[in-house]
Amino acid sequence: MTTALHETAEAQACCAPLVAAPISPADADALARTLKALADPARLRLLSLVAAHDGGEACVCDLTDPVGLSQPTVSHHLKVLVDAGLLTRDKRGVWAYYALVPDTLDSVAAALGTQLRS
Amino acid sequence: MTTALHETAEAQACCAPLVAAPISPADADALARTLKALADPARLRLLSLVAAHDGGEACVCDLTDPVGLSQPTVSHHLKVLVDAGLLTRDKRGVWAYYALVPDTLDSVAAALGTQLRS
DNA sequence: TGTCGATATTGACGCTCGTCGATGTCTGGG
DNA sequence: CCCAGACATCGACGAGCGTCAATATCGACA
């Protein structure tokens, strides 16, 4: 409960393509919050590692070494990504498995892209 | 070439779709730098205002009021966006006209999207 | 030349963020 | 019942960011 109140998965980062019409302050804030979660090299690598891992999921122990950060730091980054609705957390036994939420990433991409696709 | 070469417009934020294969540390850093420039409500609104403005360009005086920030702050944000290769600056007479660089935004969207198109 | 207006730069402030070590909290096994 | 291991939380530190007021710069015009 550090700050935010956007606990888990609000999915829709925004709406219109951003370049079509002026974005509303509220939408800008929501989109910026999701982008802030993405705007970190370690978190981008974690997201990529999780997505590319076997079965589309990975536990913390799979991620600590590749990114070269301490376990608390990796857990912190993963929490940020989960809170932003970019990852899901599934605790099975002793391990916590993280998996990608493709919709969130796609909605961000759609909000940024200028050439809209069907 | 390890650091500090993002002076003006390096356009390509990254390359592969991020979810296909683990992103390299260097690519993660480059993409994160572009995303950091985007991850601010004021800058998103400025970007949107510029893109939606008549002729696809706008000067600082057109932007100060809509975003509700002081002129130095707006100039600062615009500089950040220009340095990230997201906007171009064209000084004509006393006014400075900013315009969108669509390629950069599209390459970011392409790097984030999971459903790749042609 | 001198003034005015548009924009950029500077310096400073408070706040947020990324990182770590230390510690807490669970779960499974002996 | 207690230990070992996986993960989360806490507290702290330094760095970076967003914002503003004050000031500098630069072009147009009288």
PDB file of N, CA and C (backbone and C1' of nucleotides) in Angstrom, chain C residues 1 3-11 13-30:
ATOM      1  P    DT C   1      22.893  49.448 -32.302  1.00  0.00           P
ATOM      2  O5'  DT C   1      22.722  50.730 -31.420  1.00  0.00           O
ATOM      3  C5'  DT C   1      22.007  51.852 -32.077  1.00  0.00           C
ATOM      4  C4'  DT C   1      20.905  52.276 -31.154  1.00  0.00           C
ATOM      5  C3'  DT C   1      20.802  51.462 -29.865  1.00  0.00           C
ATOM      6  O3'  DT C   1      20.322  52.289 -28.825  1.00  0.00           O
ATOM      7  C1'  DT C   1      18.858  51.108 -31.164  1.00  0.00           C
ATOM      8  P    DT C   3      14.843  50.544 -23.885  1.00  0.00           P
ATOM      9  O5'  DT C   3      13.412  49.895 -24.110  1.00  0.00           O
ATOM     10  C5'  DT C   3      12.453  50.586 -24.927  1.00  0.00           C
ATOM     11  C4'  DT C   3      11.462  49.595 -25.509  1.00  0.00           C
ATOM     12  C3'  DT C   3      10.935  48.566 -24.493  1.00  0.00           C
ATOM     13  O3'  DT C   3       9.526  48.528 -24.558  1.00  0.00           O
ATOM     14  C1'  DT C   3      11.684  47.500 -26.457  1.00  0.00           C
ATOM     15  P    DC C   4       8.694  47.727 -23.454  1.00  0.00           P
ATOM     16  O5'  DC C   4       8.025  46.543 -24.279  1.00  0.00           O
ATOM     17  C5'  DC C   4       7.399  46.828 -25.540  1.00  0.00           C
ATOM     18  C4'  DC C   4       7.066  45.513 -26.234  1.00  0.00           C
ATOM     19  C3'  DC C   4       6.568  44.433 -25.272  1.00  0.00           C
ATOM     20  O3'  DC C   4       5.467  43.762 -25.866  1.00  0.00           O
ATOM     21  C1'  DC C   4       8.441  43.643 -26.478  1.00  0.00           C
ATOM     22  P    DG C   5       4.484  42.861 -25.007  1.00  0.00           P
ATOM     23  O5'  DG C   5       4.457  41.462 -25.759  1.00  0.00           O
ATOM     24  C5'  DG C   5       4.575  41.418 -27.185  1.00  0.00           C
ATOM     25  C4'  DG C   5       5.178  40.093 -27.607  1.00  0.00           C
ATOM     26  C3'  DG C   5       4.732  38.898 -26.760  1.00  0.00           C
ATOM     27  O3'  DG C   5       4.500  37.786 -27.610  1.00  0.00           O
ATOM     28  C1'  DG C   5       7.085  39.047 -26.743  1.00  0.00           C
ATOM     29  P    DA C   6       3.641  36.546 -27.127  1.00  0.00           P
ATOM     30  O5'  DA C   6       4.587  35.321 -27.503  1.00  0.00           O
ATOM     31  C5'  DA C   6       5.083  35.214 -28.824  1.00  0.00           C
ATOM     32  C4'  DA C   6       6.228  34.225 -28.853  1.00  0.00           C
ATOM     33  C3'  DA C   6       5.980  32.943 -28.061  1.00  0.00           C
ATOM     34  O3'  DA C   6       6.337  31.815 -28.849  1.00  0.00           O
ATOM     35  C1'  DA C   6       7.996  33.968 -27.349  1.00  0.00           C
ATOM     36  P    DT C   7       6.022  30.351 -28.366  1.00  0.00           P
ATOM     37  O5'  DT C   7       7.427  29.877 -27.765  1.00  0.00           O
ATOM     38  C5'  DT C   7       8.568  29.849 -28.613  1.00  0.00           C
ATOM     39  C4'  DT C   7       9.832  29.749 -27.799  1.00  0.00           C
ATOM     40  C3'  DT C   7       9.947  28.504 -26.914  1.00  0.00           C
ATOM     41  O3'  DT C   7      10.894  27.628 -27.490  1.00  0.00           O
ATOM     42  C1'  DT C   7      10.811  30.469 -25.870  1.00  0.00           C
ATOM     43  P    DA C   8      11.326  26.292 -26.787  1.00  0.00           P
ATOM     44  O5'  DA C   8      12.654  26.691 -25.985  1.00  0.00           O
ATOM     45  C5'  DA C   8      13.731  27.284 -26.690  1.00  0.00           C
ATOM     46  C4'  DA C   8      14.903  27.567 -25.745  1.00  0.00           C
ATOM     47  C3'  DA C   8      15.327  26.391 -24.873  1.00  0.00           C
ATOM     48  O3'  DA C   8      16.742  26.279 -24.909  1.00  0.00           O
ATOM     49  C1'  DA C   8      14.825  28.271 -23.503  1.00  0.00           C
ATOM     50  P    DT C   9      17.458  25.070 -24.146  1.00  0.00           P
ATOM     51  O5'  DT C   9      17.970  25.741 -22.790  1.00  0.00           O
ATOM     52  C5'  DT C   9      18.737  26.936 -22.852  1.00  0.00           C
ATOM     53  C4'  DT C   9      19.039  27.454 -21.458  1.00  0.00           C
ATOM     54  C3'  DT C   9      19.519  26.394 -20.460  1.00  0.00           C
ATOM     55  O3'  DT C   9      20.752  26.829 -19.901  1.00  0.00           O
ATOM     56  C1'  DT C   9      17.791  27.712 -19.514  1.00  0.00           C
ATOM     57  P    DT C  10      21.559  25.856 -18.902  1.00  0.00           P
ATOM     58  O5'  DT C  10      21.227  26.477 -17.469  1.00  0.00           O
ATOM     59  C5'  DT C  10      21.295  27.879 -17.290  1.00  0.00           C
ATOM     60  C4'  DT C  10      20.857  28.249 -15.891  1.00  0.00           C
ATOM     61  C3'  DT C  10      21.300  27.274 -14.797  1.00  0.00           C
ATOM     62  O3'  DT C  10      21.981  27.988 -13.791  1.00  0.00           O
ATOM     63  C1'  DT C  10      18.985  27.762 -14.610  1.00  0.00           C
ATOM     64  P    DG C  11      22.849  27.217 -12.696  1.00  0.00           P
ATOM     65  O5'  DG C  11      21.880  27.286 -11.425  1.00  0.00           O
ATOM     66  C5'  DG C  11      21.225  28.503 -11.117  1.00  0.00           C
ATOM     67  C4'  DG C  11      20.291  28.307  -9.943  1.00  0.00           C
ATOM     68  C3'  DG C  11      20.725  27.246  -8.940  1.00  0.00           C
ATOM     69  O3'  DG C  11      20.490  27.726  -7.621  1.00  0.00           O
ATOM     70  C1'  DG C  11      18.579  26.719  -9.777  1.00  0.00           C
ATOM     71  P    DC C  13      16.477  25.098  -1.896  1.00  0.00           P
ATOM     72  O5'  DC C  13      15.142  24.239  -1.938  1.00  0.00           O
ATOM     73  C5'  DC C  13      13.885  24.899  -1.966  1.00  0.00           C
ATOM     74  C4'  DC C  13      12.821  23.905  -2.374  1.00  0.00           C
ATOM     75  C3'  DC C  13      12.871  22.594  -1.603  1.00  0.00           C
ATOM     76  O3'  DC C  13      12.055  22.690  -0.448  1.00  0.00           O
ATOM     77  C1'  DC C  13      12.440  22.288  -3.970  1.00  0.00           C
ATOM     78  P    DG C  14      11.596  21.516   0.475  1.00  0.00           P
ATOM     79  O5'  DG C  14      10.724  20.542  -0.427  1.00  0.00           O
ATOM     80  C5'  DG C  14       9.334  20.821  -0.643  1.00  0.00           C
ATOM     81  C4'  DG C  14       8.721  19.704  -1.464  1.00  0.00           C
ATOM     82  C3'  DG C  14       8.579  18.366  -0.724  1.00  0.00           C
ATOM     83  O3'  DG C  14       7.305  17.813  -1.016  1.00  0.00           O
ATOM     84  C1'  DG C  14       9.867  18.056  -2.685  1.00  0.00           C
ATOM     85  P    DC C  15       6.823  16.489  -0.222  1.00  0.00           P
ATOM     86  O5'  DC C  15       6.712  15.410  -1.381  1.00  0.00           O
ATOM     87  C5'  DC C  15       6.249  15.805  -2.680  1.00  0.00           C
ATOM     88  C4'  DC C  15       6.661  14.762  -3.705  1.00  0.00           C
ATOM     89  C3'  DC C  15       6.506  13.327  -3.192  1.00  0.00           C
ATOM     90  O3'  DC C  15       5.615  12.645  -4.065  1.00  0.00           O
ATOM     91  C1'  DC C  15       8.661  13.680  -4.167  1.00  0.00           C
ATOM     92  P    DT C  16       5.088  11.158  -3.685  1.00  0.00           P
ATOM     93  O5'  DT C  16       5.870  10.264  -4.763  1.00  0.00           O
ATOM     94  C5'  DT C  16       5.909  10.695  -6.117  1.00  0.00           C
ATOM     95  C4'  DT C  16       6.980   9.921  -6.875  1.00  0.00           C
ATOM     96  C3'  DT C  16       6.947   8.403  -6.640  1.00  0.00           C
ATOM     97  O3'  DT C  16       6.825   7.753  -7.889  1.00  0.00           O
ATOM     98  C1'  DT C  16       9.150   9.258  -6.390  1.00  0.00           C
ATOM     99  P    DC C  17       6.749   6.169  -7.983  1.00  0.00           P
ATOM    100  O5'  DC C  17       8.265   5.776  -8.301  1.00  0.00           O
ATOM    101  C5'  DC C  17       8.925   6.442  -9.372  1.00  0.00           C
ATOM    102  C4'  DC C  17      10.329   5.897  -9.515  1.00  0.00           C
ATOM    103  C3'  DC C  17      10.425   4.381  -9.385  1.00  0.00           C
ATOM    104  O3'  DC C  17      11.298   3.899 -10.391  1.00  0.00           O
ATOM    105  C1'  DC C  17      11.875   5.404  -7.828  1.00  0.00           C
ATOM    106  P    DG C  18      11.231   2.354 -10.800  1.00  0.00           P
ATOM    107  O5'  DG C  18      12.673   1.812 -10.415  1.00  0.00           O
ATOM    108  C5'  DG C  18      13.806   2.409 -11.019  1.00  0.00           C
ATOM    109  C4'  DG C  18      15.065   1.925 -10.330  1.00  0.00           C
ATOM    110  C3'  DG C  18      15.152   0.411 -10.138  1.00  0.00           C
ATOM    111  O3'  DG C  18      16.458  -0.019 -10.486  1.00  0.00           O
ATOM    112  C1'  DG C  18      15.339   1.495  -8.032  1.00  0.00           C
ATOM    113  P    DT C  19      16.810  -1.579 -10.564  1.00  0.00           P
ATOM    114  O5'  DT C  19      17.502  -1.871  -9.162  1.00  0.00           O
ATOM    115  C5'  DT C  19      18.766  -1.282  -8.867  1.00  0.00           C
ATOM    116  C4'  DT C  19      19.063  -1.343  -7.384  1.00  0.00           C
ATOM    117  C3'  DT C  19      18.974  -2.732  -6.760  1.00  0.00           C
ATOM    118  O3'  DT C  19      20.218  -3.392  -6.894  1.00  0.00           O
ATOM    119  C1'  DT C  19      18.190  -0.970  -5.295  1.00  0.00           C
ATOM    120  P    DC C  20      20.374  -4.929  -6.461  1.00  0.00           P
ATOM    121  O5'  DC C  20      20.648  -4.837  -4.889  1.00  0.00           O
ATOM    122  C5'  DC C  20      21.755  -4.064  -4.421  1.00  0.00           C
ATOM    123  C4'  DC C  20      21.622  -3.838  -2.933  1.00  0.00           C
ATOM    124  C3'  DC C  20      21.529  -5.131  -2.131  1.00  0.00           C
ATOM    125  O3'  DC C  20      22.782  -5.415  -1.538  1.00  0.00           O
ATOM    126  C1'  DC C  20      19.914  -3.468  -1.403  1.00  0.00           C
ATOM    127  P    DG C  21      22.999  -6.868  -0.887  1.00  0.00           P
ATOM    128  O5'  DG C  21      22.548  -6.624   0.618  1.00  0.00           O
ATOM    129  C5'  DG C  21      23.244  -5.656   1.421  1.00  0.00           C
ATOM    130  C4'  DG C  21      22.608  -5.561   2.797  1.00  0.00           C
ATOM    131  C3'  DG C  21      22.553  -6.877   3.571  1.00  0.00           C
ATOM    132  O3'  DG C  21      22.807  -6.617   4.952  1.00  0.00           O
ATOM    133  C1'  DG C  21      20.356  -6.079   3.236  1.00  0.00           C
ATOM    134  P    DA C  22      22.862  -7.837   5.993  1.00  0.00           P
ATOM    135  O5'  DA C  22      21.434  -7.763   6.700  1.00  0.00           O
ATOM    136  C5'  DA C  22      21.011  -6.528   7.285  1.00  0.00           C
ATOM    137  C4'  DA C  22      19.599  -6.675   7.828  1.00  0.00           C
ATOM    138  C3'  DA C  22      19.332  -7.971   8.603  1.00  0.00           C
ATOM    139  O3'  DA C  22      18.670  -7.665   9.816  1.00  0.00           O
ATOM    140  C1'  DA C  22      17.733  -7.724   6.883  1.00  0.00           C
ATOM    141  P    DT C  23      18.353  -8.859  10.869  1.00  0.00           P
ATOM    142  O5'  DT C  23      16.801  -9.134  10.623  1.00  0.00           O
ATOM    143  C5'  DT C  23      15.922  -8.023  10.511  1.00  0.00           C
ATOM    144  C4'  DT C  23      14.578  -8.459   9.979  1.00  0.00           C
ATOM    145  C3'  DT C  23      13.992  -9.718  10.649  1.00  0.00           C
ATOM    146  O3'  DT C  23      12.752  -9.383  11.228  1.00  0.00           O
ATOM    147  C1'  DT C  23      13.749  -9.791   8.296  1.00  0.00           C
ATOM    148  P    DG C  24      11.936 -10.478  12.100  1.00  0.00           P
ATOM    149  O5'  DG C  24      10.640 -10.782  11.228  1.00  0.00           O
ATOM    150  C5'  DG C  24       9.844  -9.688  10.787  1.00  0.00           C
ATOM    151  C4'  DG C  24       8.835 -10.166   9.742  1.00  0.00           C
ATOM    152  C3'  DG C  24       7.999 -11.376  10.181  1.00  0.00           C
ATOM    153  O3'  DG C  24       6.629 -11.146   9.850  1.00  0.00           O
ATOM    154  C1'  DG C  24       9.062 -11.812   8.113  1.00  0.00           C
ATOM    155  P    DT C  25       5.505 -12.153  10.416  1.00  0.00           P
ATOM    156  O5'  DT C  25       5.148 -13.066   9.166  1.00  0.00           O
ATOM    157  C5'  DT C  25       4.878 -12.445   7.906  1.00  0.00           C
ATOM    158  C4'  DT C  25       4.594 -13.506   6.855  1.00  0.00           C
ATOM    159  C3'  DT C  25       3.873 -14.762   7.375  1.00  0.00           C
ATOM    160  O3'  DT C  25       2.901 -15.139   6.424  1.00  0.00           O
ATOM    161  C1'  DT C  25       5.827 -15.381   6.252  1.00  0.00           C
ATOM    162  P    DC C  26       1.541 -15.938   6.873  1.00  0.00           P
ATOM    163  O5'  DC C  26       1.199 -16.741   5.557  1.00  0.00           O
ATOM    164  C5'  DC C  26       1.291 -18.140   5.564  1.00  0.00           C
ATOM    165  C4'  DC C  26       2.272 -18.611   4.488  1.00  0.00           C
ATOM    166  C3'  DC C  26       2.218 -20.116   4.322  1.00  0.00           C
ATOM    167  O3'  DC C  26       1.447 -20.399   3.156  1.00  0.00           O
ATOM    168  C1'  DC C  26       4.470 -19.244   4.303  1.00  0.00           C
ATOM    169  P    DT C  27       0.533 -21.720   3.127  1.00  0.00           P
ATOM    170  O5'  DT C  27       1.452 -22.818   2.431  1.00  0.00           O
ATOM    171  C5'  DT C  27       2.244 -22.481   1.294  1.00  0.00           C
ATOM    172  C4'  DT C  27       3.357 -23.503   1.146  1.00  0.00           C
ATOM    173  C3'  DT C  27       2.928 -24.931   1.484  1.00  0.00           C
ATOM    174  O3'  DT C  27       3.097 -25.758   0.356  1.00  0.00           O
ATOM    175  C1'  DT C  27       4.998 -24.363   2.533  1.00  0.00           C
ATOM    176  P    DG C  28       2.501 -27.227   0.276  1.00  0.00           P
ATOM    177  O5'  DG C  28       3.810 -28.117   0.461  1.00  0.00           O
ATOM    178  C5'  DG C  28       4.904 -27.899  -0.425  1.00  0.00           C
ATOM    179  C4'  DG C  28       6.107 -28.700   0.049  1.00  0.00           C
ATOM    180  C3'  DG C  28       5.806 -30.158   0.392  1.00  0.00           C
ATOM    181  O3'  DG C  28       6.827 -30.986  -0.154  1.00  0.00           O
ATOM    182  C1'  DG C  28       6.781 -29.071   2.272  1.00  0.00           C
ATOM    183  P    DG C  29       6.789 -32.553  -0.022  1.00  0.00           P
ATOM    184  O5'  DG C  29       7.921 -32.818   1.086  1.00  0.00           O
ATOM    185  C5'  DG C  29       9.197 -32.210   0.893  1.00  0.00           C
ATOM    186  C4'  DG C  29      10.153 -32.558   2.012  1.00  0.00           C
ATOM    187  C3'  DG C  29      10.142 -34.024   2.466  1.00  0.00           C
ATOM    188  O3'  DG C  29      11.467 -34.395   2.807  1.00  0.00           O
ATOM    189  C1'  DG C  29       9.590 -32.647   4.284  1.00  0.00           C
ATOM    190  P    DG C  30      11.868 -35.924   2.761  1.00  0.00           P
ATOM    191  O5'  DG C  30      12.460 -36.187   4.213  1.00  0.00           O
ATOM    192  C5'  DG C  30      13.619 -35.480   4.620  1.00  0.00           C
ATOM    193  C4'  DG C  30      13.643 -35.356   6.137  1.00  0.00           C
ATOM    194  C3'  DG C  30      13.601 -36.707   6.878  1.00  0.00           C
ATOM    195  O3'  DG C  30      14.703 -36.800   7.762  1.00  0.00           O
ATOM    196  C1'  DG C  30      12.021 -35.171   7.784  1.00  0.00           C
TER     197       DG C  30
END
